[in-house]
mmCIF file of C-alpha atoms and ligand atoms in Angstrom:
data_model
loop_
_atom_site.group_PDB
_atom_site.id
_atom_site.type_symbol
_atom_site.label_atom_id
_atom_site.label_comp_id
_atom_site.label_asym_id
_atom_site.label_seq_id
_atom_site.Cartn_x
_atom_site.Cartn_y
_atom_site.Cartn_z
ATOM 1 C CA MET A 1 11.868 24.151 22.357
ATOM 2 C CA ARG A 2 10.478 23.129 25.437
ATOM 3 C CA VAL A 3 10.291 19.604 26.975
ATOM 4 C CA ILE A 4 7.343 19.339 29.422
ATOM 5 C CA THR A 5 6.897 16.218 31.637
ATOM 6 C CA THR A 6 3.983 17.057 33.787
ATOM 7 C CA ILE A 7 0.278 17.415 32.911
ATOM 8 C CA LYS A 8 0.114 20.439 35.200
ATOM 9 C CA GLU A 9 2.795 22.447 33.393
ATOM 10 C CA MET A 10 1.523 21.386 29.922
ATOM 11 C CA LYS A 11 -1.996 22.864 30.737
ATOM 12 C CA GLU A 12 -0.791 25.862 31.933
ATOM 13 C CA PHE A 13 1.251 26.245 28.838
ATOM 14 C CA ILE A 14 -1.778 25.576 26.703
ATOM 15 C CA ARG A 15 -3.965 27.846 28.809
ATOM 16 C CA GLU A 16 -1.498 30.713 28.200
ATOM 17 C CA LYS A 17 -1.405 30.027 24.325
ATOM 18 C CA LYS A 18 -5.275 29.781 24.283
ATOM 19 C CA GLN A 19 -5.357 33.331 25.659
ATOM 20 C CA GLN A 20 -3.198 34.379 22.712
ATOM 21 C CA GLN A 21 -5.519 32.771 20.542
ATOM 22 C CA VAL A 22 -2.798 30.854 18.587
ATOM 23 C CA SER A 23 -3.631 27.549 16.732
ATOM 24 C CA ILE A 24 -2.178 24.165 18.034
ATOM 25 C CA GLY A 25 -1.130 21.520 15.927
ATOM 26 C CA PHE A 26 -0.543 18.114 17.752
ATOM 27 C CA VAL A 27 1.353 15.099 16.665
ATOM 28 C CA PRO A 28 0.790 12.089 19.181
ATOM 29 C CA THR A 29 4.031 9.627 18.934
ATOM 30 C CA MET A 30 5.611 6.959 20.895
ATOM 31 C CA GLY A 31 8.968 8.480 20.096
ATOM 32 C CA TYR A 32 12.170 7.098 18.154
ATOM 33 C CA LEU A 33 11.320 9.848 15.554
ATOM 34 C CA HIS A 34 11.809 8.936 11.639
ATOM 35 C CA ASP A 35 10.804 10.429 8.570
ATOM 36 C CA GLY A 36 6.883 9.307 9.005
ATOM 37 C CA HIS A 37 6.760 11.369 12.106
ATOM 38 C CA ILE A 38 8.672 14.245 10.609
ATOM 39 C CA GLN A 39 6.195 14.484 7.592
ATOM 40 C CA LEU A 40 3.327 14.668 10.226
ATOM 41 C CA ILE A 41 5.555 17.339 12.237
ATOM 42 C CA ARG A 42 5.829 19.209 8.868
ATOM 43 C CA SER A 43 2.430 19.279 8.092
ATOM 44 C CA ALA A 44 1.491 20.614 11.670
ATOM 45 C CA ARG A 45 4.215 23.300 11.262
ATOM 46 C CA ALA A 46 2.721 24.490 8.128
ATOM 47 C CA GLU A 47 -0.706 24.767 9.236
ATOM 48 C CA ASN A 48 -0.576 25.933 12.858
ATOM 49 C CA ASP A 49 0.969 28.609 15.107
ATOM 50 C CA ILE A 50 2.247 26.266 17.716
ATOM 51 C CA VAL A 51 3.341 22.562 17.194
ATOM 52 C CA VAL A 52 3.236 20.011 20.091
ATOM 53 C CA ILE A 53 4.373 16.470 19.924
ATOM 54 C CA SER A 54 3.900 13.754 22.630
ATOM 55 C CA ILE A 55 6.408 11.309 23.059
ATOM 56 C CA PHE A 56 4.908 8.438 25.256
ATOM 57 C CA VAL A 57 5.079 4.654 24.862
ATOM 58 C CA ASN A 58 1.673 3.937 26.122
ATOM 59 C CA PRO A 59 1.618 0.585 27.934
ATOM 60 C CA LEU A 60 -2.289 0.470 27.623
ATOM 61 C CA GLN A 61 -2.108 -0.467 24.065
ATOM 62 C CA PHE A 62 0.213 -3.145 24.319
ATOM 63 C CA GLY A 63 -0.683 -6.637 24.868
ATOM 64 C CA PRO A 64 0.947 -8.818 27.473
ATOM 65 C CA ASP A 65 3.199 -10.734 24.858
ATOM 66 C CA GLU A 66 3.828 -7.539 22.929
ATOM 67 C CA ASP A 67 7.007 -5.486 22.572
ATOM 68 C CA PHE A 68 6.405 -2.784 25.224
ATOM 69 C CA ASP A 69 9.819 -3.566 26.902
ATOM 70 C CA ILE A 70 12.006 -3.453 23.885
ATOM 71 C CA TYR A 71 10.183 -0.780 22.035
ATOM 72 C CA PRO A 72 13.033 1.727 20.828
ATOM 73 C CA ARG A 73 13.293 4.828 22.973
ATOM 74 C CA ASP A 74 15.885 7.834 22.595
ATOM 75 C CA LEU A 75 14.744 11.042 23.855
ATOM 76 C CA GLU A 76 18.029 12.856 23.238
ATOM 77 C CA ARG A 77 18.186 11.912 19.459
ATOM 78 C CA ASP A 78 14.287 12.783 19.346
ATOM 79 C CA LYS A 79 14.861 16.172 20.867
ATOM 80 C CA LYS A 80 17.222 17.064 18.200
ATOM 81 C CA ILE A 81 15.091 16.105 15.341
ATOM 82 C CA ALA A 82 12.027 17.862 16.759
ATOM 83 C CA ALA A 83 14.114 21.084 17.523
ATOM 84 C CA SER A 84 15.418 21.035 13.913
ATOM 85 C CA GLU A 85 11.802 20.663 12.633
ATOM 86 C CA GLY A 86 10.552 23.599 14.603
ATOM 87 C CA VAL A 87 8.330 21.780 17.242
ATOM 88 C CA ASP A 88 7.611 24.149 20.188
ATOM 89 C CA VAL A 89 6.901 21.586 22.827
ATOM 90 C CA ILE A 90 7.655 17.966 23.519
ATOM 91 C CA PHE A 91 5.230 16.608 25.883
ATOM 92 C CA HIS A 92 7.071 13.638 27.413
ATOM 93 C CA PRO A 93 5.204 12.245 30.583
ATOM 94 C CA SER A 94 6.250 9.141 32.696
ATOM 95 C CA THR A 95 3.760 6.219 32.965
ATOM 96 C CA GLU A 96 3.156 7.302 36.437
ATOM 97 C CA GLU A 97 2.362 10.809 35.477
ATOM 98 C CA MET A 98 -0.390 9.429 32.737
ATOM 99 C CA TYR A 99 -1.527 6.479 34.976
ATOM 100 C CA PRO A 100 -0.960 7.296 38.651
ATOM 101 C CA GLY A 101 -3.306 4.390 39.696
ATOM 102 C CA LYS A 102 -5.843 2.046 38.324
ATOM 103 C CA LEU A 103 -8.055 3.804 35.793
ATOM 104 C CA SER A 104 -11.580 4.198 36.952
ATOM 105 C CA VAL A 105 -12.810 4.672 33.505
ATOM 106 C CA LYS A 106 -11.301 3.518 30.058
ATOM 107 C CA VAL A 107 -12.527 4.027 26.431
ATOM 108 C CA ILE A 108 -13.819 1.026 24.578
ATOM 109 C CA VAL A 109 -13.882 1.158 20.901
ATOM 110 C CA GLN A 110 -17.041 -0.721 19.485
ATOM 111 C CA GLU A 111 -16.758 -0.043 15.714
ATOM 112 C CA ARG A 112 -14.047 -0.632 13.087
ATOM 113 C CA VAL A 113 -12.179 -2.806 15.764
ATOM 114 C CA ASN A 114 -13.202 -6.320 15.079
ATOM 115 C CA VAL A 115 -10.963 -6.593 11.862
ATOM 116 C CA LEU A 116 -7.358 -6.029 10.837
ATOM 117 C CA CYS A 117 -5.197 -5.219 13.995
ATOM 118 C CA GLY A 118 -8.121 -5.023 16.333
ATOM 119 C CA GLU A 119 -8.917 -8.672 15.906
ATOM 120 C CA SER A 120 -5.226 -9.860 16.341
ATOM 121 C CA ARG A 121 -4.310 -7.280 19.217
ATOM 122 C CA PRO A 122 -7.419 -7.280 21.525
ATOM 123 C CA GLY A 123 -7.800 -4.194 23.720
ATOM 124 C CA HIS A 124 -5.234 -2.320 21.528
ATOM 125 C CA PHE A 125 -7.559 0.307 20.241
ATOM 126 C CA ASP A 126 -9.161 0.863 23.482
ATOM 127 C CA GLY A 127 -5.642 1.774 24.886
ATOM 128 C CA VAL A 128 -4.993 4.049 22.058
ATOM 129 C CA ALA A 129 -8.464 5.671 22.368
ATOM 130 C CA THR A 130 -7.927 5.931 26.148
ATOM 131 C CA VAL A 131 -4.682 7.702 25.903
ATOM 132 C CA LEU A 132 -5.712 10.040 23.100
ATOM 133 C CA THR A 133 -8.525 11.152 25.194
ATOM 134 C CA LYS A 134 -6.527 12.164 27.823
ATOM 135 C CA LEU A 135 -3.780 13.879 25.433
ATOM 136 C CA PHE A 136 -6.608 15.615 23.594
ATOM 137 C CA ASN A 137 -7.775 16.932 26.967
ATOM 138 C CA ILE A 138 -4.471 17.931 28.084
ATOM 139 C CA VAL A 139 -3.218 19.557 24.667
ATOM 140 C CA GLU A 140 -6.551 20.952 23.326
ATOM 141 C CA PRO A 141 -5.349 20.832 19.808
ATOM 142 C CA ASP A 142 -6.927 22.352 16.860
ATOM 143 C CA ARG A 143 -5.583 19.938 14.383
ATOM 144 C CA VAL A 144 -4.338 16.401 15.152
ATOM 145 C CA TYR A 145 -1.989 14.799 12.485
ATOM 146 C CA MET A 146 -1.755 11.045 12.218
ATOM 147 C CA GLY A 147 -0.376 8.730 9.736
ATOM 148 C CA MET A 148 -2.338 6.536 7.192
ATOM 149 C CA LYS A 149 0.567 3.835 7.886
ATOM 150 C CA ASP A 150 -1.877 3.019 10.923
ATOM 151 C CA ALA A 151 -4.958 3.304 8.591
ATOM 152 C CA GLN A 152 -7.148 1.433 11.175
ATOM 153 C CA GLN A 153 -5.975 3.857 13.797
ATOM 154 C CA VAL A 154 -7.270 6.834 11.804
ATOM 155 C CA ALA A 155 -10.477 5.248 11.203
ATOM 156 C CA VAL A 156 -10.996 4.637 14.809
ATOM 157 C CA VAL A 157 -9.966 7.884 16.036
ATOM 158 C CA GLU A 158 -12.327 9.577 13.497
ATOM 159 C CA GLY A 159 -14.978 7.757 15.271
ATOM 160 C CA LEU A 160 -13.591 8.878 18.760
ATOM 161 C CA VAL A 161 -13.466 12.606 17.760
ATOM 162 C CA ALA A 162 -16.985 12.438 16.460
ATOM 163 C CA ASP A 163 -18.667 10.380 18.977
ATOM 164 C CA PHE A 164 -16.913 12.369 22.116
ATOM 165 C CA ASN A 165 -17.353 15.893 20.283
ATOM 166 C CA PHE A 166 -13.751 16.797 20.579
ATOM 167 C CA PRO A 167 -13.336 20.185 19.088
ATOM 168 C CA LEU A 168 -10.466 19.211 16.672
ATOM 169 C CA GLU A 169 -9.914 18.432 13.199
ATOM 170 C CA LEU A 170 -8.129 14.945 12.428
ATOM 171 C CA ILE A 171 -5.722 15.237 9.420
ATOM 172 C CA PRO A 172 -4.568 11.956 7.930
ATOM 173 C CA VAL A 173 -0.836 12.043 6.440
ATOM 174 C CA ASP A 174 0.228 9.812 3.477
ATOM 175 C CA THR A 175 2.827 6.710 4.464
ATOM 176 C CA VAL A 176 6.315 7.809 4.127
ATOM 177 C CA ARG A 177 8.361 4.993 2.816
ATOM 178 C CA GLU A 178 12.233 3.899 2.421
ATOM 179 C CA GLU A 179 13.444 4.223 -1.156
ATOM 180 C CA ASP A 180 12.747 0.535 -1.637
ATOM 181 C CA GLY A 181 9.119 0.943 -0.683
ATOM 182 C CA LEU A 182 9.380 -0.311 3.145
ATOM 183 C CA ALA A 183 7.008 1.918 5.163
ATOM 184 C CA LYS A 184 9.180 3.547 7.625
ATOM 185 C CA SER A 185 8.524 2.370 11.253
ATOM 186 C CA SER A 186 10.273 2.597 14.612
ATOM 187 C CA ARG A 187 10.006 -1.347 14.867
ATOM 188 C CA ASN A 188 12.183 -1.493 11.437
ATOM 189 C CA VAL A 189 15.263 -1.515 13.730
ATOM 190 C CA HIS A 190 14.425 -4.902 14.878
ATOM 191 C CA LEU A 191 14.764 -6.573 11.547
ATOM 192 C CA SER A 192 17.769 -8.811 10.929
ATOM 193 C CA GLU A 193 19.491 -7.911 7.885
ATOM 194 C CA LYS A 194 18.171 -10.614 5.881
ATOM 195 C CA GLU A 195 14.643 -9.521 7.027
ATOM 196 C CA ARG A 196 15.301 -5.953 6.072
ATOM 197 C CA GLN A 197 16.110 -7.145 2.612
ATOM 198 C CA GLN A 198 12.649 -8.809 2.615
ATOM 199 C CA ALA A 199 10.362 -6.522 4.118
ATOM 200 C CA PRO A 200 9.898 -4.398 0.884
ATOM 201 C CA TYR A 201 8.048 -7.315 -0.277
ATOM 202 C CA LEU A 202 5.120 -6.333 1.804
ATOM 203 C CA TYR A 203 4.640 -3.173 -0.035
ATOM 204 C CA LYS A 204 5.449 -4.687 -3.220
ATOM 205 C CA SER A 205 2.466 -7.374 -2.600
ATOM 206 C CA LEU A 206 0.161 -4.446 -2.190
ATOM 207 C CA LEU A 207 1.300 -3.003 -5.439
ATOM 208 C CA GLU A 208 0.750 -6.436 -7.030
ATOM 209 C CA ALA A 209 -2.839 -6.246 -5.594
ATOM 210 C CA LYS A 210 -3.480 -2.666 -7.079
ATOM 211 C CA LYS A 211 -2.158 -4.016 -10.465
ATOM 212 C CA LEU A 212 -4.810 -6.731 -10.354
ATOM 213 C CA LEU A 213 -7.483 -4.449 -9.470
ATOM 214 C CA MET A 214 -6.371 -2.037 -12.173
ATOM 215 C CA GLU A 215 -6.652 -4.814 -14.679
ATOM 216 C CA GLY A 216 -10.167 -5.485 -13.593
ATOM 217 C CA GLU A 217 -9.934 -8.256 -10.969
ATOM 218 C CA ARG A 218 -12.613 -8.110 -8.331
ATOM 219 C CA ASP A 219 -12.352 -11.540 -6.746
ATOM 220 C CA GLU A 220 -11.366 -10.867 -3.133
ATOM 221 C CA LYS A 221 -10.094 -14.181 -2.563
ATOM 222 C CA ARG A 222 -7.782 -14.431 -5.965
ATOM 223 C CA ILE A 223 -6.183 -11.123 -4.926
ATOM 224 C CA ILE A 224 -5.605 -12.120 -1.290
ATOM 225 C CA SER A 225 -4.151 -15.511 -2.317
ATOM 226 C CA HIS A 226 -1.871 -14.178 -4.820
ATOM 227 C CA MET A 227 -0.572 -11.676 -2.136
ATOM 228 C CA LYS A 228 -0.087 -14.443 0.226
ATOM 229 C CA GLN A 229 1.733 -16.549 -2.010
ATOM 230 C CA PHE A 230 3.938 -13.651 -3.081
ATOM 231 C CA ILE A 231 4.865 -12.985 0.421
ATOM 232 C CA GLU A 232 5.421 -16.518 1.333
ATOM 233 C CA GLU A 233 7.686 -17.041 -1.832
ATOM 234 C CA ASN A 234 9.954 -13.780 -0.885
ATOM 235 C CA THR A 235 9.947 -13.599 2.750
ATOM 236 C CA ASP A 236 10.493 -15.817 5.958
ATOM 237 C CA GLY A 237 7.750 -13.802 7.739
ATOM 238 C CA ASN A 238 4.349 -15.251 9.035
ATOM 239 C CA ILE A 239 1.498 -13.534 7.718
ATOM 240 C CA ASP A 240 -0.931 -12.219 10.485
ATOM 241 C CA TYR A 241 -3.627 -11.121 8.211
ATOM 242 C CA ILE A 242 -4.164 -9.900 4.650
ATOM 243 C CA GLU A 243 -7.667 -8.291 4.382
ATOM 244 C CA ILE A 244 -9.595 -6.043 2.097
ATOM 245 C CA TYR A 245 -12.287 -3.698 3.396
ATOM 246 C CA SER A 246 -14.328 -0.527 2.752
ATOM 247 C CA PHE A 247 -12.338 2.634 3.964
ATOM 248 C CA PRO A 248 -12.909 4.295 6.516
ATOM 249 C CA GLY A 249 -15.946 1.991 7.496
ATOM 250 C CA LEU A 250 -13.796 -1.037 7.707
ATOM 251 C CA GLU A 251 -16.667 -3.334 6.544
ATOM 252 C CA LYS A 252 -16.625 -6.419 4.447
ATOM 253 C CA MET A 253 -17.952 -6.052 0.846
ATOM 254 C CA ASP A 254 -20.003 -8.204 -1.238
ATOM 255 C CA LYS A 255 -18.575 -6.379 -4.092
ATOM 256 C CA LEU A 256 -15.262 -4.469 -4.320
ATOM 257 C CA GLU A 257 -16.086 -0.923 -5.285
ATOM 258 C CA GLY A 258 -15.739 2.635 -4.010
ATOM 259 C CA LYS A 259 -12.815 3.500 -1.601
ATOM 260 C CA ILE A 260 -11.092 0.381 -0.245
ATOM 261 C CA ILE A 261 -8.338 -0.746 1.937
ATOM 262 C CA ILE A 262 -5.958 -3.500 1.383
ATOM 263 C CA ALA A 263 -3.950 -4.156 4.699
ATOM 264 C CA LEU A 264 -1.393 -6.772 5.917
ATOM 265 C CA ALA A 265 0.346 -7.631 8.974
ATOM 266 C CA VAL A 266 3.330 -9.970 8.876
ATOM 267 C CA LYS A 267 5.460 -11.002 11.766
ATOM 268 C CA PHE A 268 9.152 -11.237 11.516
ATOM 269 C CA SER A 269 11.348 -12.653 14.214
ATOM 270 C CA LYS A 270 11.479 -9.602 16.395
ATOM 271 C CA ALA A 271 9.128 -7.054 14.473
ATOM 272 C CA ARG A 272 5.595 -7.295 13.548
ATOM 273 C CA LEU A 273 5.170 -4.979 10.400
ATOM 274 C CA ILE A 274 1.963 -3.479 9.158
ATOM 275 C CA ASP A 275 1.200 -1.723 5.781
ATOM 276 C CA ASN A 276 -1.778 -0.711 3.652
ATOM 277 C CA ILE A 277 -2.926 0.995 0.562
ATOM 278 C CA VAL A 278 -6.039 2.687 0.015
ATOM 279 C CA ILE A 279 -7.520 2.693 -3.460
ATOM 280 C CA THR A 280 -10.757 4.254 -5.127
ATOM 281 C CA LEU A 281 -12.418 1.883 -7.628
ATOM 282 C CA SER A 282 -14.756 2.968 -10.125
HETATM 283 P P1 AMP B 301 3.934 5.874 16.553
HETATM 284 O O1 AMP B 301 5.141 6.450 17.136
HETATM 285 O O2 AMP B 301 4.373 4.522 15.696
HETATM 286 O O3 AMP B 301 2.917 5.669 17.350
HETATM 287 O O4 AMP B 301 3.435 6.605 15.351
HETATM 288 C C1 AMP B 301 3.105 8.287 15.626
HETATM 289 C C2 AMP B 301 2.296 8.583 14.422
HETATM 290 O O5 AMP B 301 3.143 8.635 13.377
HETATM 291 C C3 AMP B 301 1.189 7.809 13.900
HETATM 292 O O6 AMP B 301 0.182 8.734 13.667
HETATM 293 C C4 AMP B 301 1.719 7.011 12.961
HETATM 294 O O7 AMP B 301 0.687 6.563 12.015
HETATM 295 C C5 AMP B 301 2.576 7.979 12.132
HETATM 296 N N1 AMP B 301 3.463 7.285 11.466
HETATM 297 C C6 AMP B 301 4.274 6.293 11.789
HETATM 298 N N2 AMP B 301 4.935 5.789 10.688
HETATM 299 C C7 AMP B 301 4.677 6.394 9.590
HETATM 300 C C8 AMP B 301 4.978 6.497 8.358
HETATM 301 N N3 AMP B 301 5.926 5.683 7.601
HETATM 302 N N4 AMP B 301 4.394 7.590 7.521
HETATM 303 C C9 AMP B 301 3.370 8.372 7.847
HETATM 304 N N5 AMP B 301 3.081 8.369 9.231
HETATM 305 C C10 AMP B 301 3.520 7.407 10.157
#
């Protein structure tokens, strides 16, 4: 496995591989790899000749009061995991390598962004779309693997790929969870012991909502207020949002039907956790 830190070397590697007509699977990450990332890597490994992952904590997608400085990083650990999963290349550029000066152009996301995390993290998805535009141009992947844990990111990137005609296929991968249901996340290390005990109630609240829907409940307000009460009774977290939209359009619905997403974000003392489920209603 190679670790490449410069764009020039990465492009040379890709040019050589393209000449050999091999397929390239790409998994963009911010590192501190866990089973969620590993699931994406395994999917990429199964479907491509070469697997490239990027490890880059992208400052552009963090707000001024967010956790960029304390975001967990451990390249040595990540290298061992990636090598054991058959990754061919880790692309690990510095911030200066990716952003040597002030950007003269950045990508602005206009749709699917005024809800959920887009609303509470202004500029976040512009940062994601900008770094992915750069990474797609550098890595030239045939297939890109992204987790449904960040379902809004999948919806936004679907738009980016379609609008900017990137010649790649975006492949969403189901959320990987701990045994107690908590969605795996690099940020879980920032939960206190007590918060870690409480955190599975986020997923449980989504299952509560699913149960209500399966029983025929279609009143969005009632479902959300049940979830809110459930989370407030079982955790000390502060609810940032609990919302229901169509998926992947992320539009408000007059009537709950078809493919919908129930998504939430809850702030604990040092970690803001997100989770969601996508359900198809008849
Ligand atoms: P991150 O390193 O948090 O930026 O995540 C990199 C990729 O891994 C994104 O596409 C995430 O959606 C995906 N991912 C993160 N956590 C999970 C999880 N628990 N299950 C599946 N995919 C995940």
